[in-house]
PDB file of C-alpha atoms in Angstrom:
ATOM      1  CA  GLN A 672      99.840  97.432  97.579  1.00 63.00           C
ATOM      2  CA  SER A 673     101.370  99.972  95.183  1.00 81.00           C
ATOM      3  CA  THR A 674     100.748 103.701  94.088  1.00 92.00           C
ATOM      4  CA  LEU A 675      99.245 104.649  90.923  1.00 97.00           C
ATOM      5  CA  THR A 676     101.373 106.840  88.730  1.00 98.00           C
ATOM      6  CA  GLN A 677     100.979 110.600  88.393  1.00 98.00           C
ATOM      7  CA  PRO A 678     103.286 113.202  86.682  1.00 98.00           C
ATOM      8  CA  ALA A 679     105.254 115.432  89.061  1.00 98.00           C
ATOM      9  CA  SER A 680     104.107 118.412  88.034  1.00 98.00           C
ATOM     10  CA  VAL A 681     101.610 120.420  85.181  1.00 98.00           C
ATOM     11  CA  SER A 682     101.697 123.762  84.476  1.00 97.00           C
ATOM     12  CA  GLY A 683      99.679 126.582  82.674  1.00 97.00           C
ATOM     13  CA  SER A 684      98.736 129.873  82.143  1.00 97.00           C
ATOM     14  CA  PRO A 685      95.456 131.269  83.139  1.00 97.00           C
ATOM     15  CA  GLY A 686      92.705 130.499  81.074  1.00 97.00           C
ATOM     16  CA  GLN A 687      94.545 127.358  79.540  1.00 97.00           C
ATOM     17  CA  SER A 688      93.205 123.701  80.007  1.00 98.00           C
ATOM     18  CA  ILE A 689      95.587 121.223  81.526  1.00 98.00           C
ATOM     19  CA  THR A 690      95.088 117.547  81.764  1.00 98.00           C
ATOM     20  CA  ILE A 691      96.632 115.378  84.792  1.00 98.00           C
ATOM     21  CA  SER A 692      96.803 111.578  84.223  1.00 98.00           C
ATOM     22  CA  CYS A 693      96.263 108.666  86.703  1.00 98.00           C
ATOM     23  CA  THR A 694      97.936 105.355  85.703  1.00 98.00           C
ATOM     24  CA  GLY A 695      97.280 102.165  87.599  1.00 97.00           C
ATOM     25  CA  THR A 696      96.288  98.620  86.613  1.00 97.00           C
ATOM     26  CA  SER A 697      93.421  96.204  86.096  1.00 96.00           C
ATOM     27  CA  SER A 698      93.040  95.671  89.673  1.00 96.00           C
ATOM     28  CA  ASP A 699      92.316  99.219  90.855  1.00 96.00           C
ATOM     29  CA  VAL A 700      91.678 101.822  87.941  1.00 97.00           C
ATOM     30  CA  GLY A 701      91.090  99.523  84.994  1.00 96.00           C
ATOM     31  CA  GLY A 702      88.618  97.493  87.169  1.00 95.00           C
ATOM     32  CA  TYR A 703      86.640  99.692  88.386  1.00 95.00           C
ATOM     33  CA  ASN A 704      84.498 102.945  88.241  1.00 96.00           C
ATOM     34  CA  TYR A 705      85.654 104.146  91.425  1.00 97.00           C
ATOM     35  CA  VAL A 706      88.276 106.556  90.450  1.00 98.00           C
ATOM     36  CA  SER A 707      88.034 109.960  92.574  1.00 98.00           C
ATOM     37  CA  TRP A 708      90.196 112.970  92.273  1.00 98.00           C
ATOM     38  CA  TYR A 709      91.496 115.384  95.074  1.00 98.00           C
ATOM     39  CA  GLN A 710      92.918 118.881  95.654  1.00 98.00           C
ATOM     40  CA  GLN A 711      95.184 119.845  98.104  1.00 98.00           C
ATOM     41  CA  HIS A 712      96.499 123.266  99.162  1.00 98.00           C
ATOM     42  CA  PRO A 713      99.561 123.682 101.508  1.00 97.00           C
ATOM     43  CA  GLY A 714      99.130 122.635 104.959  1.00 96.00           C
ATOM     44  CA  LYS A 715      95.064 122.040 104.200  1.00 97.00           C
ATOM     45  CA  ALA A 716      93.053 118.891 104.156  1.00 98.00           C
ATOM     46  CA  PRO A 717      92.614 117.090 100.911  1.00 98.00           C
ATOM     47  CA  LYS A 718      89.155 118.159  99.124  1.00 98.00           C
ATOM     48  CA  LEU A 719      86.847 115.918  96.799  1.00 98.00           C
ATOM     49  CA  MET A 720      86.817 117.114  93.336  1.00 98.00           C
ATOM     50  CA  ILE A 721      85.738 114.323  91.124  1.00 98.00           C
ATOM     51  CA  TYR A 722      84.112 110.805  92.145  1.00 98.00           C
ATOM     52  CA  GLU A 723      83.110 107.715  90.377  1.00 97.00           C
ATOM     53  CA  VAL A 724      85.445 108.925  87.535  1.00 97.00           C
ATOM     54  CA  SER A 725      83.532 111.929  86.077  1.00 98.00           C
ATOM     55  CA  ASN A 726      80.868 113.121  88.459  1.00 97.00           C
ATOM     56  CA  ARG A 727      81.212 116.266  90.361  1.00 97.00           C
ATOM     57  CA  PRO A 728      80.131 117.121  93.999  1.00 96.00           C
ATOM     58  CA  SER A 729      77.910 119.961  94.905  1.00 95.00           C
ATOM     59  CA  GLY A 730      79.839 123.161  94.959  1.00 96.00           C
ATOM     60  CA  VAL A 731      82.782 122.155  92.776  1.00 98.00           C
ATOM     61  CA  SER A 732      83.337 124.101  89.510  1.00 97.00           C
ATOM     62  CA  ASN A 733      82.070 122.894  86.305  1.00 97.00           C
ATOM     63  CA  ARG A 734      85.815 123.515  85.197  1.00 98.00           C
ATOM     64  CA  PHE A 735      86.795 120.636  86.667  1.00 98.00           C
ATOM     65  CA  SER A 736      86.212 117.218  84.682  1.00 98.00           C
ATOM     66  CA  GLY A 737      87.373 113.345  84.959  1.00 98.00           C
ATOM     67  CA  SER A 738      87.514 110.768  82.516  1.00 98.00           C
ATOM     68  CA  LYS A 739      89.146 107.159  82.241  1.00 98.00           C
ATOM     69  CA  SER A 740      90.140 104.974  79.401  1.00 97.00           C
ATOM     70  CA  GLY A 741      91.399 101.514  80.344  1.00 97.00           C
ATOM     71  CA  ASN A 742      93.867 101.462  83.564  1.00 97.00           C
ATOM     72  CA  THR A 743      94.456 105.352  83.076  1.00 98.00           C
ATOM     73  CA  ALA A 744      92.046 108.047  84.409  1.00 98.00           C
ATOM     74  CA  SER A 745      92.189 111.656  83.848  1.00 98.00           C
ATOM     75  CA  LEU A 746      91.378 115.148  85.511  1.00 98.00           C
ATOM     76  CA  THR A 747      91.055 118.162  83.207  1.00 98.00           C
ATOM     77  CA  ILE A 748      90.901 121.631  84.488  1.00 98.00           C
ATOM     78  CA  SER A 749      89.811 124.122  81.813  1.00 98.00           C
ATOM     79  CA  GLY A 750      89.935 127.791  82.179  1.00 97.00           C
ATOM     80  CA  LEU A 751      93.100 127.558  84.772  1.00 98.00           C
ATOM     81  CA  GLN A 752      92.554 130.028  87.604  1.00 97.00           C
ATOM     82  CA  ALA A 753      95.456 131.189  89.943  1.00 97.00           C
ATOM     83  CA  GLU A 754      93.358 129.278  92.856  1.00 97.00           C
ATOM     84  CA  ASP A 755      93.678 125.839  91.046  1.00 98.00           C
ATOM     85  CA  GLU A 756      97.451 125.773  92.167  1.00 98.00           C
ATOM     86  CA  ALA A 757      97.646 123.301  94.296  1.00 98.00           C
ATOM     87  CA  ASP A 758      98.699 119.392  94.474  1.00 98.00           C
ATOM     88  CA  TYR A 759      96.278 116.937  92.976  1.00 98.00           C
ATOM     89  CA  TYR A 760      95.775 112.952  93.997  1.00 98.00           C
ATOM     90  CA  CYS A 761      93.549 110.283  92.240  1.00 98.00           C
ATOM     91  CA  SER A 762      92.117 107.402  94.102  1.00 98.00           C
ATOM     92  CA  SER A 763      91.044 104.063  93.265  1.00 97.00           C
ATOM     93  CA  TYR A 764      89.341 101.065  94.667  1.00 96.00           C
ATOM     94  CA  THR A 765      91.243  97.676  94.521  1.00 95.00           C
ATOM     95  CA  THR A 766      90.544  94.321  94.281  1.00 93.00           C
ATOM     96  CA  SER A 767      92.011  93.538  97.389  1.00 92.00           C
ATOM     97  CA  SER A 768      89.037  95.925  99.024  1.00 91.00           C
ATOM     98  CA  THR A 769      91.602  98.716  99.991  1.00 94.00           C
ATOM     99  CA  TYR A 770      92.216 101.709  98.254  1.00 96.00           C
ATOM    100  CA  VAL A 771      95.238 103.171  96.360  1.00 97.00           C
ATOM    101  CA  PHE A 772      96.207 107.036  95.733  1.00 98.00           C
ATOM    102  CA  GLY A 773      98.289 108.412  93.077  1.00 98.00           C
ATOM    103  CA  THR A 774     101.590 109.739  93.300  1.00 98.00           C
ATOM    104  CA  GLY A 775     100.216 113.588  93.127  1.00 98.00           C
ATOM    105  CA  THR A 776     100.543 116.109  90.807  1.00 98.00           C
ATOM    106  CA  LYS A 777     101.594 119.706  91.517  1.00 98.00           C
ATOM    107  CA  VAL A 778      99.670 122.232  89.322  1.00 98.00           C
ATOM    108  CA  THR A 779     101.416 125.542  88.799  1.00 98.00           C
ATOM    109  CA  VAL A 780      99.510 128.552  87.300  1.00 97.00           C
ATOM    110  CA  LEU A 781     102.096 130.520  85.377  1.00 94.00           C
TER     111      LEU A 781
ATOM    112  CA  GLU B  46      78.421 121.918 110.650  1.00 96.00           C
ATOM    113  CA  VAL B  47      79.679 118.362 109.122  1.00 97.00           C
ATOM    114  CA  GLN B  48      82.752 118.253 110.622  1.00 98.00           C
ATOM    115  CA  LEU B  49      85.533 115.617 111.960  1.00 98.00           C
ATOM    116  CA  VAL B  50      87.975 116.713 114.488  1.00 98.00           C
ATOM    117  CA  GLU B  51      91.477 114.444 114.800  1.00 98.00           C
ATOM    118  CA  SER B  52      93.176 114.117 117.935  1.00 98.00           C
ATOM    119  CA  GLY B  53      95.959 112.015 120.041  1.00 98.00           C
ATOM    120  CA  GLY B  54      98.787 112.962 117.941  1.00 98.00           C
ATOM    121  CA  GLY B  55     102.107 113.555 119.518  1.00 97.00           C
ATOM    122  CA  LEU B  56     106.150 112.056 119.722  1.00 98.00           C
ATOM    123  CA  VAL B  57     106.209 108.636 120.325  1.00 98.00           C
ATOM    124  CA  GLN B  58     109.789 106.615 120.598  1.00 97.00           C
ATOM    125  CA  PRO B  59     109.765 103.464 117.823  1.00 98.00           C
ATOM    126  CA  GLY B  60     108.028 100.791 119.205  1.00 98.00           C
ATOM    127  CA  GLY B  61     105.859 102.655 121.043  1.00 98.00           C
ATOM    128  CA  SER B  62     102.111 103.002 120.951  1.00 98.00           C
ATOM    129  CA  LEU B  63      99.577 105.440 120.418  1.00 98.00           C
ATOM    130  CA  ARG B  64      95.657 106.009 119.751  1.00 98.00           C
ATOM    131  CA  LEU B  65      94.306 108.394 117.179  1.00 98.00           C
ATOM    132  CA  SER B  66      90.571 109.731 117.816  1.00 98.00           C
ATOM    133  CA  CYS B  67      88.510 111.476 115.198  1.00 98.00           C
ATOM    134  CA  ALA B  68      85.074 113.082 116.750  1.00 98.00           C
ATOM    135  CA  ALA B  69      82.445 113.401 114.345  1.00 98.00           C
ATOM    136  CA  SER B  70      79.637 115.681 114.182  1.00 98.00           C
ATOM    137  CA  GLY B  71      76.978 117.389 112.127  1.00 98.00           C
ATOM    138  CA  PHE B  72      75.786 114.282 110.375  1.00 97.00           C
ATOM    139  CA  THR B  73      74.751 110.462 111.180  1.00 97.00           C
ATOM    140  CA  PHE B  74      77.892 108.733 112.086  1.00 97.00           C
ATOM    141  CA  ILE B  75      76.601 105.278 112.317  1.00 97.00           C
ATOM    142  CA  SER B  76      75.513 105.554 108.466  1.00 96.00           C
ATOM    143  CA  TYR B  77      78.564 105.774 107.396  1.00 97.00           C
ATOM    144  CA  TRP B  78      81.722 103.742 106.797  1.00 97.00           C
ATOM    145  CA  MET B  79      85.094 105.772 108.016  1.00 98.00           C
ATOM    146  CA  HIS B  80      88.642 105.597 106.816  1.00 98.00           C
ATOM    147  CA  TRP B  81      92.178 106.650 107.936  1.00 98.00           C
ATOM    148  CA  VAL B  82      94.565 108.263 105.451  1.00 98.00           C
ATOM    149  CA  ARG B  83      97.827 109.352 106.363  1.00 98.00           C
ATOM    150  CA  GLN B  84     100.560 111.944 104.607  1.00 98.00           C
ATOM    151  CA  ALA B  85     104.405 111.648 105.463  1.00 98.00           C
ATOM    152  CA  PRO B  86     106.155 115.066 105.478  1.00 97.00           C
ATOM    153  CA  GLY B  87     106.251 116.267 102.043  1.00 96.00           C
ATOM    154  CA  LYS B  88     105.028 113.253 100.543  1.00 97.00           C
ATOM    155  CA  GLY B  89     101.641 112.188  99.012  1.00 97.00           C
ATOM    156  CA  LEU B  90      98.579 110.597 100.492  1.00 98.00           C
ATOM    157  CA  VAL B  91      98.471 106.577 101.595  1.00 98.00           C
ATOM    158  CA  TRP B  92      95.356 104.809 102.798  1.00 98.00           C
ATOM    159  CA  VAL B  93      95.717 103.374 105.776  1.00 98.00           C
ATOM    160  CA  SER B  94      92.295 101.397 107.252  1.00 98.00           C
ATOM    161  CA  ARG B  95      88.698 101.529 106.742  1.00 97.00           C
ATOM    162  CA  ILE B  96      86.112 100.275 108.896  1.00 98.00           C
ATOM    163  CA  ASN B  97      82.264  99.407 108.063  1.00 97.00           C
ATOM    164  CA  SER B  98      79.127 101.281 109.564  1.00 96.00           C
ATOM    165  CA  ASP B  99      78.795  98.846 112.644  1.00 95.00           C
ATOM    166  CA  GLY B 100      82.449  98.064 113.275  1.00 96.00           C
ATOM    167  CA  THR B 101      82.244  94.699 112.123  1.00 96.00           C
ATOM    168  CA  GLY B 102      84.114  94.924 109.291  1.00 96.00           C
ATOM    169  CA  THR B 103      87.808  96.254 108.368  1.00 97.00           C
ATOM    170  CA  SER B 104      90.901  96.642 106.122  1.00 96.00           C
ATOM    171  CA  TYR B 105      94.408  97.733 106.357  1.00 97.00           C
ATOM    172  CA  ALA B 106      97.090  98.896 104.091  1.00 96.00           C
ATOM    173  CA  ASP B 107      99.896  96.070 104.047  1.00 95.00           C
ATOM    174  CA  SER B 108     102.193  98.553 105.711  1.00 96.00           C
ATOM    175  CA  VAL B 109      99.914  98.657 108.854  1.00 98.00           C
ATOM    176  CA  LYS B 110      98.285  95.373 108.971  1.00 97.00           C
ATOM    177  CA  GLY B 111      98.997  93.520 112.125  1.00 98.00           C
ATOM    178  CA  ARG B 112     100.254  96.749 114.039  1.00 98.00           C
ATOM    179  CA  PHE B 113      97.426  99.319 113.451  1.00 98.00           C
ATOM    180  CA  THR B 114      93.876  98.452 114.566  1.00 98.00           C
ATOM    181  CA  ILE B 115      90.720 100.437 113.544  1.00 98.00           C
ATOM    182  CA  SER B 116      87.426 100.765 115.571  1.00 98.00           C
ATOM    183  CA  ARG B 117      84.605 103.158 116.382  1.00 98.00           C
ATOM    184  CA  ASP B 118      82.534 103.964 118.893  1.00 98.00           C
ATOM    185  CA  ASN B 119      78.912 104.901 117.212  1.00 98.00           C
ATOM    186  CA  ALA B 120      77.460 106.144 120.835  1.00 98.00           C
ATOM    187  CA  GLU B 121      80.188 108.556 121.003  1.00 98.00           C
ATOM    188  CA  ASN B 122      80.470 109.383 117.357  1.00 98.00           C
ATOM    189  CA  THR B 123      84.015 108.683 117.367  1.00 98.00           C
ATOM    190  CA  LEU B 124      86.609 106.936 115.239  1.00 98.00           C
ATOM    191  CA  TYR B 125      90.101 105.380 116.513  1.00 98.00           C
ATOM    192  CA  LEU B 126      92.979 104.071 115.365  1.00 98.00           C
ATOM    193  CA  GLN B 127      94.972 102.064 117.347  1.00 98.00           C
ATOM    194  CA  MET B 128      98.989 102.180 116.670  1.00 98.00           C
ATOM    195  CA  SER B 129     101.379  99.954 118.054  1.00 98.00           C
ATOM    196  CA  SER B 130     104.966  98.587 117.276  1.00 98.00           C
ATOM    197  CA  LEU B 131     105.618 102.142 115.699  1.00 98.00           C
ATOM    198  CA  ARG B 132     108.452 102.833 113.347  1.00 98.00           C
ATOM    199  CA  ASP B 133     110.242 105.723 112.021  1.00 97.00           C
ATOM    200  CA  GLU B 134     107.928 105.378 108.663  1.00 97.00           C
ATOM    201  CA  ASP B 135     104.624 105.696 110.519  1.00 98.00           C
ATOM    202  CA  THR B 136     105.789 109.472 110.916  1.00 98.00           C
ATOM    203  CA  ALA B 137     102.957 111.350 108.924  1.00 98.00           C
ATOM    204  CA  VAL B 138      99.866 113.635 109.485  1.00 98.00           C
ATOM    205  CA  TYR B 139      96.787 111.290 109.751  1.00 98.00           C
ATOM    206  CA  TYR B 140      93.685 112.153 108.554  1.00 98.00           C
ATOM    207  CA  CYS B 141      90.083 110.473 109.184  1.00 98.00           C
ATOM    208  CA  THR B 142      87.515 110.549 106.677  1.00 98.00           C
ATOM    209  CA  ARG B 143      84.200 109.646 105.659  1.00 98.00           C
ATOM    210  CA  ASP B 144      83.149 107.593 102.904  1.00 96.00           C
ATOM    211  CA  SER B 145      80.474 109.328 101.288  1.00 94.00           C
ATOM    212  CA  TYR B 146      76.921 107.237 101.448  1.00 83.00           C
ATOM    213  CA  TYR B 147      75.866 107.652  98.173  1.00 89.00           C
ATOM    214  CA  TYR B 148      78.978 107.208  96.038  1.00 88.00           C
ATOM    215  CA  ASP B 149      82.692 105.519  96.262  1.00 90.00           C
ATOM    216  CA  ALA B 150      84.750 108.311  97.613  1.00 95.00           C
ATOM    217  CA  PHE B 151      85.991 110.314 100.933  1.00 97.00           C
ATOM    218  CA  ASP B 152      83.690 113.384 100.924  1.00 97.00           C
ATOM    219  CA  ILE B 153      84.841 114.942 104.367  1.00 98.00           C
ATOM    220  CA  TRP B 154      88.092 115.277 105.880  1.00 98.00           C
ATOM    221  CA  GLY B 155      89.462 116.353 109.246  1.00 98.00           C
ATOM    222  CA  GLN B 156      92.254 118.553 109.830  1.00 98.00           C
ATOM    223  CA  GLY B 157      94.986 116.006 110.872  1.00 98.00           C
ATOM    224  CA  THR B 158      96.879 115.235 113.469  1.00 98.00           C
ATOM    225  CA  MET B 159     100.732 115.040 113.756  1.00 98.00           C
ATOM    226  CA  VAL B 160     102.324 112.079 114.340  1.00 98.00           C
ATOM    227  CA  THR B 161     105.927 111.677 114.974  1.00 98.00           C
ATOM    228  CA  VAL B 162     107.839 108.444 115.754  1.00 98.00           C
ATOM    229  CA  SER B 163     111.438 109.338 116.881  1.00 96.00           C
ATOM    230  CA  SER B 164     114.092 108.761 119.450  1.00 94.00           C
TER     231      SER B 164
END
Protein backbone atom coordinates (compact mmCIF):
# COMPACT_ATOMS: atom_id res chain seq x y z
CA GLN A 1 0.00 0.00 0.00
CA SER A 2 1.64 3.22 -1.13
CA THR A 3 0.73 6.74 -0.14
CA LEU A 4 -1.07 9.35 -2.19
CA THR A 5 1.15 12.16 -3.46
CA GLN A 6 0.66 15.70 -2.18
CA PRO A 7 2.90 18.77 -2.46
CA ALA A 8 5.03 19.18 0.65
CA SER A 9 4.03 22.79 1.12
CA VAL A 10 1.70 25.44 -0.23
CA SER A 11 1.56 29.06 0.85
CA GLY A 12 -0.61 32.08 0.26
CA SER A 13 -1.42 35.51 1.60
CA PRO A 14 -4.54 36.22 3.65
CA GLY A 15 -7.57 36.44 1.41
CA GLN A 16 -6.01 34.47 -1.43
CA SER A 17 -7.04 31.04 -2.65
CA ILE A 18 -4.80 27.99 -2.64
CA THR A 19 -5.24 24.49 -4.02
CA ILE A 20 -3.68 21.27 -2.73
CA SER A 21 -3.48 18.29 -5.07
CA CYS A 22 -3.66 14.62 -4.12
CA THR A 23 -2.56 12.15 -6.77
CA GLY A 24 -3.22 8.44 -6.60
CA THR A 25 -4.09 5.68 -9.02
CA SER A 26 -7.13 3.99 -10.53
CA SER A 27 -7.02 1.63 -7.52
CA ASP A 28 -7.79 4.39 -5.06
CA VAL A 29 -8.55 8.04 -5.92
CA GLY A 30 -9.54 7.28 -9.50
CA GLY A 31 -11.63 4.26 -8.64
CA TYR A 32 -13.96 5.66 -6.01
CA ASN A 33 -15.59 8.90 -4.94
CA TYR A 34 -14.38 8.16 -1.43
CA VAL A 35 -11.75 10.87 -1.08
CA SER A 36 -11.69 12.83 2.16
CA TRP A 37 -9.53 15.67 3.48
CA TYR A 38 -8.27 16.30 7.02
CA GLN A 39 -6.79 19.35 8.72
CA GLN A 40 -4.27 18.87 11.50
CA HIS A 41 -2.87 21.61 13.69
CA PRO A 42 0.41 20.91 15.54
CA GLY A 43 -0.06 18.53 18.44
CA LYS A 44 -3.74 18.04 17.69
CA ALA A 45 -5.85 15.25 16.24
CA PRO A 46 -6.91 15.48 12.59
CA LYS A 47 -10.25 17.08 11.74
CA LEU A 48 -12.48 16.05 8.84
CA MET A 49 -12.89 18.90 6.34
CA ILE A 50 -14.25 17.25 3.17
CA TYR A 51 -15.82 13.84 2.58
CA GLU A 52 -16.66 11.92 -0.59
CA VAL A 53 -14.66 14.29 -2.80
CA SER A 54 -16.64 17.49 -2.40
CA ASN A 55 -18.95 17.43 0.62
CA ARG A 56 -18.46 19.50 3.76
CA PRO A 57 -19.47 18.19 7.18
CA SER A 58 -21.65 20.41 9.29
CA GLY A 59 -19.61 23.18 10.87
CA VAL A 60 -16.83 23.33 8.29
CA SER A 61 -16.44 26.68 6.58
CA ASN A 62 -17.65 26.97 2.98
CA ARG A 63 -14.22 28.41 2.19
CA PHE A 64 -13.14 24.78 1.89
CA SER A 65 -14.09 22.91 -1.26
CA GLY A 66 -13.04 19.68 -2.95
CA SER A 67 -13.02 18.21 -6.41
CA LYS A 68 -11.61 15.31 -8.40
CA SER A 69 -10.47 14.63 -11.94
CA GLY A 70 -9.24 11.20 -12.86
CA ASN A 71 -6.65 10.02 -10.35
CA THR A 72 -6.15 13.46 -8.79
CA ALA A 73 -8.26 15.07 -6.09
CA SER A 74 -7.93 18.67 -4.98
CA LEU A 75 -8.72 20.76 -1.92
CA THR A 76 -9.20 24.48 -2.40
CA ILE A 77 -9.14 26.98 0.45
CA SER A 78 -10.54 30.36 -0.55
CA GLY A 79 -10.25 33.56 1.44
CA LEU A 80 -7.20 32.17 3.24
CA GLN A 81 -7.10 33.00 6.96
CA ALA A 82 -4.38 32.72 9.59
CA GLU A 83 -6.27 29.89 11.29
CA ASP A 84 -6.01 27.80 8.11
CA GLU A 85 -2.29 27.36 8.69
CA ALA A 86 -1.97 23.63 9.35
CA ASP A 87 -1.11 20.31 7.77
CA TYR A 88 -3.64 18.83 5.35
CA TYR A 89 -4.01 15.19 4.39
CA CYS A 90 -6.12 13.50 1.75
CA SER A 91 -7.36 9.94 2.13
CA SER A 92 -8.98 7.41 -0.19
CA TYR A 93 -10.61 4.01 -0.01
CA THR A 94 -8.79 1.41 -2.13
CA THR A 95 -9.58 -1.69 -4.14
CA SER A 96 -7.92 -3.76 -1.40
CA SER A 97 -10.68 -2.70 1.03
CA THR A 98 -8.14 -0.62 2.90
CA TYR A 99 -7.46 3.09 3.13
CA VAL A 100 -4.49 5.19 2.14
CA PHE A 101 -3.49 8.70 3.20
CA GLY A 102 -1.59 11.33 1.30
CA THR A 103 1.93 12.45 2.15
CA GLY A 104 0.59 15.64 3.71
CA THR A 105 0.83 19.32 2.81
CA LYS A 106 1.91 22.11 5.10
CA VAL A 107 -0.11 25.24 4.43
CA THR A 108 1.56 28.51 5.39
CA VAL A 109 -0.29 31.81 5.55
CA LEU A 110 2.21 34.51 4.65
CA GLU B 1 -20.51 14.82 23.83
CA VAL B 2 -19.21 12.42 21.19
CA GLN B 3 -15.76 11.33 22.36
CA LEU B 4 -13.00 8.80 21.78
CA VAL B 5 -10.29 8.40 24.42
CA GLU B 6 -7.25 6.23 23.74
CA SER B 7 -5.04 4.68 26.39
CA GLY B 8 -2.39 2.00 26.78
CA GLY B 9 0.54 3.61 25.03
CA GLY B 10 4.04 3.61 26.45
CA LEU B 11 7.60 2.42 26.03
CA VAL B 12 8.15 -1.15 24.88
CA GLN B 13 11.21 -3.04 23.70
CA PRO B 14 11.53 -4.33 20.14
CA GLY B 15 9.78 -7.68 19.86
CA GLY B 16 7.44 -6.81 22.71
CA SER B 17 3.69 -6.47 22.89
CA LEU B 18 1.21 -3.78 23.87
CA ARG B 19 -2.57 -3.42 23.85
CA LEU B 20 -4.18 -0.10 23.10
CA SER B 21 -7.72 0.75 24.14
CA CYS B 22 -10.15 3.35 22.85
CA ALA B 23 -13.18 4.20 25.01
CA ALA B 24 -16.13 5.57 23.08
CA SER B 25 -18.91 7.72 24.52
CA GLY B 26 -21.72 9.96 23.36
CA PHE B 27 -22.84 7.78 20.45
CA THR B 28 -24.17 4.28 19.73
CA PHE B 29 -20.83 2.50 19.44
CA ILE B 30 -22.27 -0.76 18.10
CA SER B 31 -23.54 1.02 14.98
CA TYR B 32 -20.16 2.19 13.73
CA TRP B 33 -17.15 0.70 12.03
CA MET B 34 -13.93 1.82 13.70
CA HIS B 35 -10.32 2.33 12.62
CA TRP B 36 -6.82 2.83 13.96
CA VAL B 37 -4.55 5.38 12.28
CA ARG B 38 -0.97 6.12 13.33
CA GLN B 39 1.49 8.96 12.90
CA ALA B 40 5.22 8.59 13.46
CA PRO B 41 6.95 11.63 14.97
CA GLY B 42 7.15 14.39 12.36
CA LYS B 43 5.57 12.19 9.71
CA GLY B 44 2.21 11.76 8.01
CA LEU B 45 -0.91 9.81 8.82
CA VAL B 46 -0.96 6.08 8.07
CA TRP B 47 -4.06 3.89 8.12
CA VAL B 48 -3.52 0.78 10.25
CA SER B 49 -6.68 -1.27 10.62
CA ARG B 50 -10.48 -1.39 10.48
CA ILE B 51 -13.20 -3.41 12.16
CA ASN B 52 -16.87 -3.63 11.26
CA SER B 53 -19.67 -2.87 13.68
CA ASP B 54 -20.17 -6.37 15.10
CA GLY B 55 -16.50 -7.29 15.08
CA THR B 56 -16.76 -10.05 12.50
CA GLY B 57 -14.82 -8.30 9.75
CA THR B 58 -11.37 -6.76 9.90
CA SER B 59 -8.69 -5.46 7.55
CA TYR B 60 -5.08 -4.40 8.03
CA ALA B 61 -2.30 -2.46 6.38
CA ASP B 62 0.37 -4.76 4.97
CA SER B 63 2.92 -3.29 7.39
CA VAL B 64 1.07 -4.66 10.44
CA LYS B 65 -0.71 -7.72 9.05
CA GLY B 66 0.03 -10.79 11.14
CA ARG B 67 1.39 -8.70 14.04
CA PHE B 68 -1.55 -6.47 15.05
CA THR B 69 -5.10 -7.53 15.89
CA ILE B 70 -8.05 -5.16 16.05
CA SER B 71 -11.06 -6.07 18.18
CA ARG B 72 -13.95 -4.48 20.01
CA ASP B 73 -16.21 -5.00 23.00
CA ASN B 74 -19.57 -3.48 22.13
CA ALA B 75 -20.89 -4.09 25.65
CA GLU B 76 -18.07 -1.94 27.00
CA ASN B 77 -18.02 0.56 24.11
CA THR B 78 -14.32 -0.08 23.65
CA LEU B 79 -12.04 -0.61 20.67
CA TYR B 80 -8.72 -2.42 21.02
CA LEU B 81 -5.49 -2.85 19.12
CA GLN B 82 -3.30 -5.74 20.22
CA MET B 83 0.23 -5.14 18.95
CA SER B 84 2.91 -7.82 19.00
CA SER B 85 6.39 -8.34 17.53
CA LEU B 86 6.80 -4.59 17.75
CA ARG B 87 9.48 -2.89 15.67
CA ASP B 88 11.20 0.47 15.90
CA GLU B 89 9.14 1.66 12.95
CA ASP B 90 5.92 1.09 14.90
CA THR B 91 6.82 4.09 17.06
CA ALA B 92 3.97 6.56 16.56
CA VAL B 93 0.96 8.27 17.99
CA TYR B 94 -1.97 5.91 17.53
CA TYR B 95 -5.39 7.44 16.93
CA CYS B 96 -8.70 5.64 17.01
CA THR B 97 -11.25 7.09 14.67
CA ARG B 98 -14.89 6.53 13.80
CA ASP B 99 -16.11 5.67 10.33
CA SER B 100 -19.08 7.93 9.68
CA TYR B 101 -22.40 6.14 9.51
CA TYR B 102 -23.67 8.30 6.67
CA TYR B 103 -20.63 8.70 4.47
CA ASP B 104 -17.17 7.28 3.85
CA ALA B 105 -14.79 9.28 6.04
CA PHE B 106 -13.28 9.38 9.52
CA ASP B 107 -15.53 11.84 11.29
CA ILE B 108 -14.48 11.61 14.94
CA TRP B 109 -10.89 11.22 16.22
CA GLY B 110 -9.43 10.56 19.63
CA GLN B 111 -6.52 12.57 21.02
CA GLY B 112 -4.06 9.74 20.38
CA THR B 113 -1.76 7.63 22.52
CA MET B 114 2.01 7.48 22.02
CA VAL B 115 3.77 4.16 21.49
CA THR B 116 7.56 4.14 21.61
CA VAL B 117 9.44 1.01 20.57
CA SER B 118 13.03 1.23 21.75
CA SER B 119 15.63 -0.74 23.62
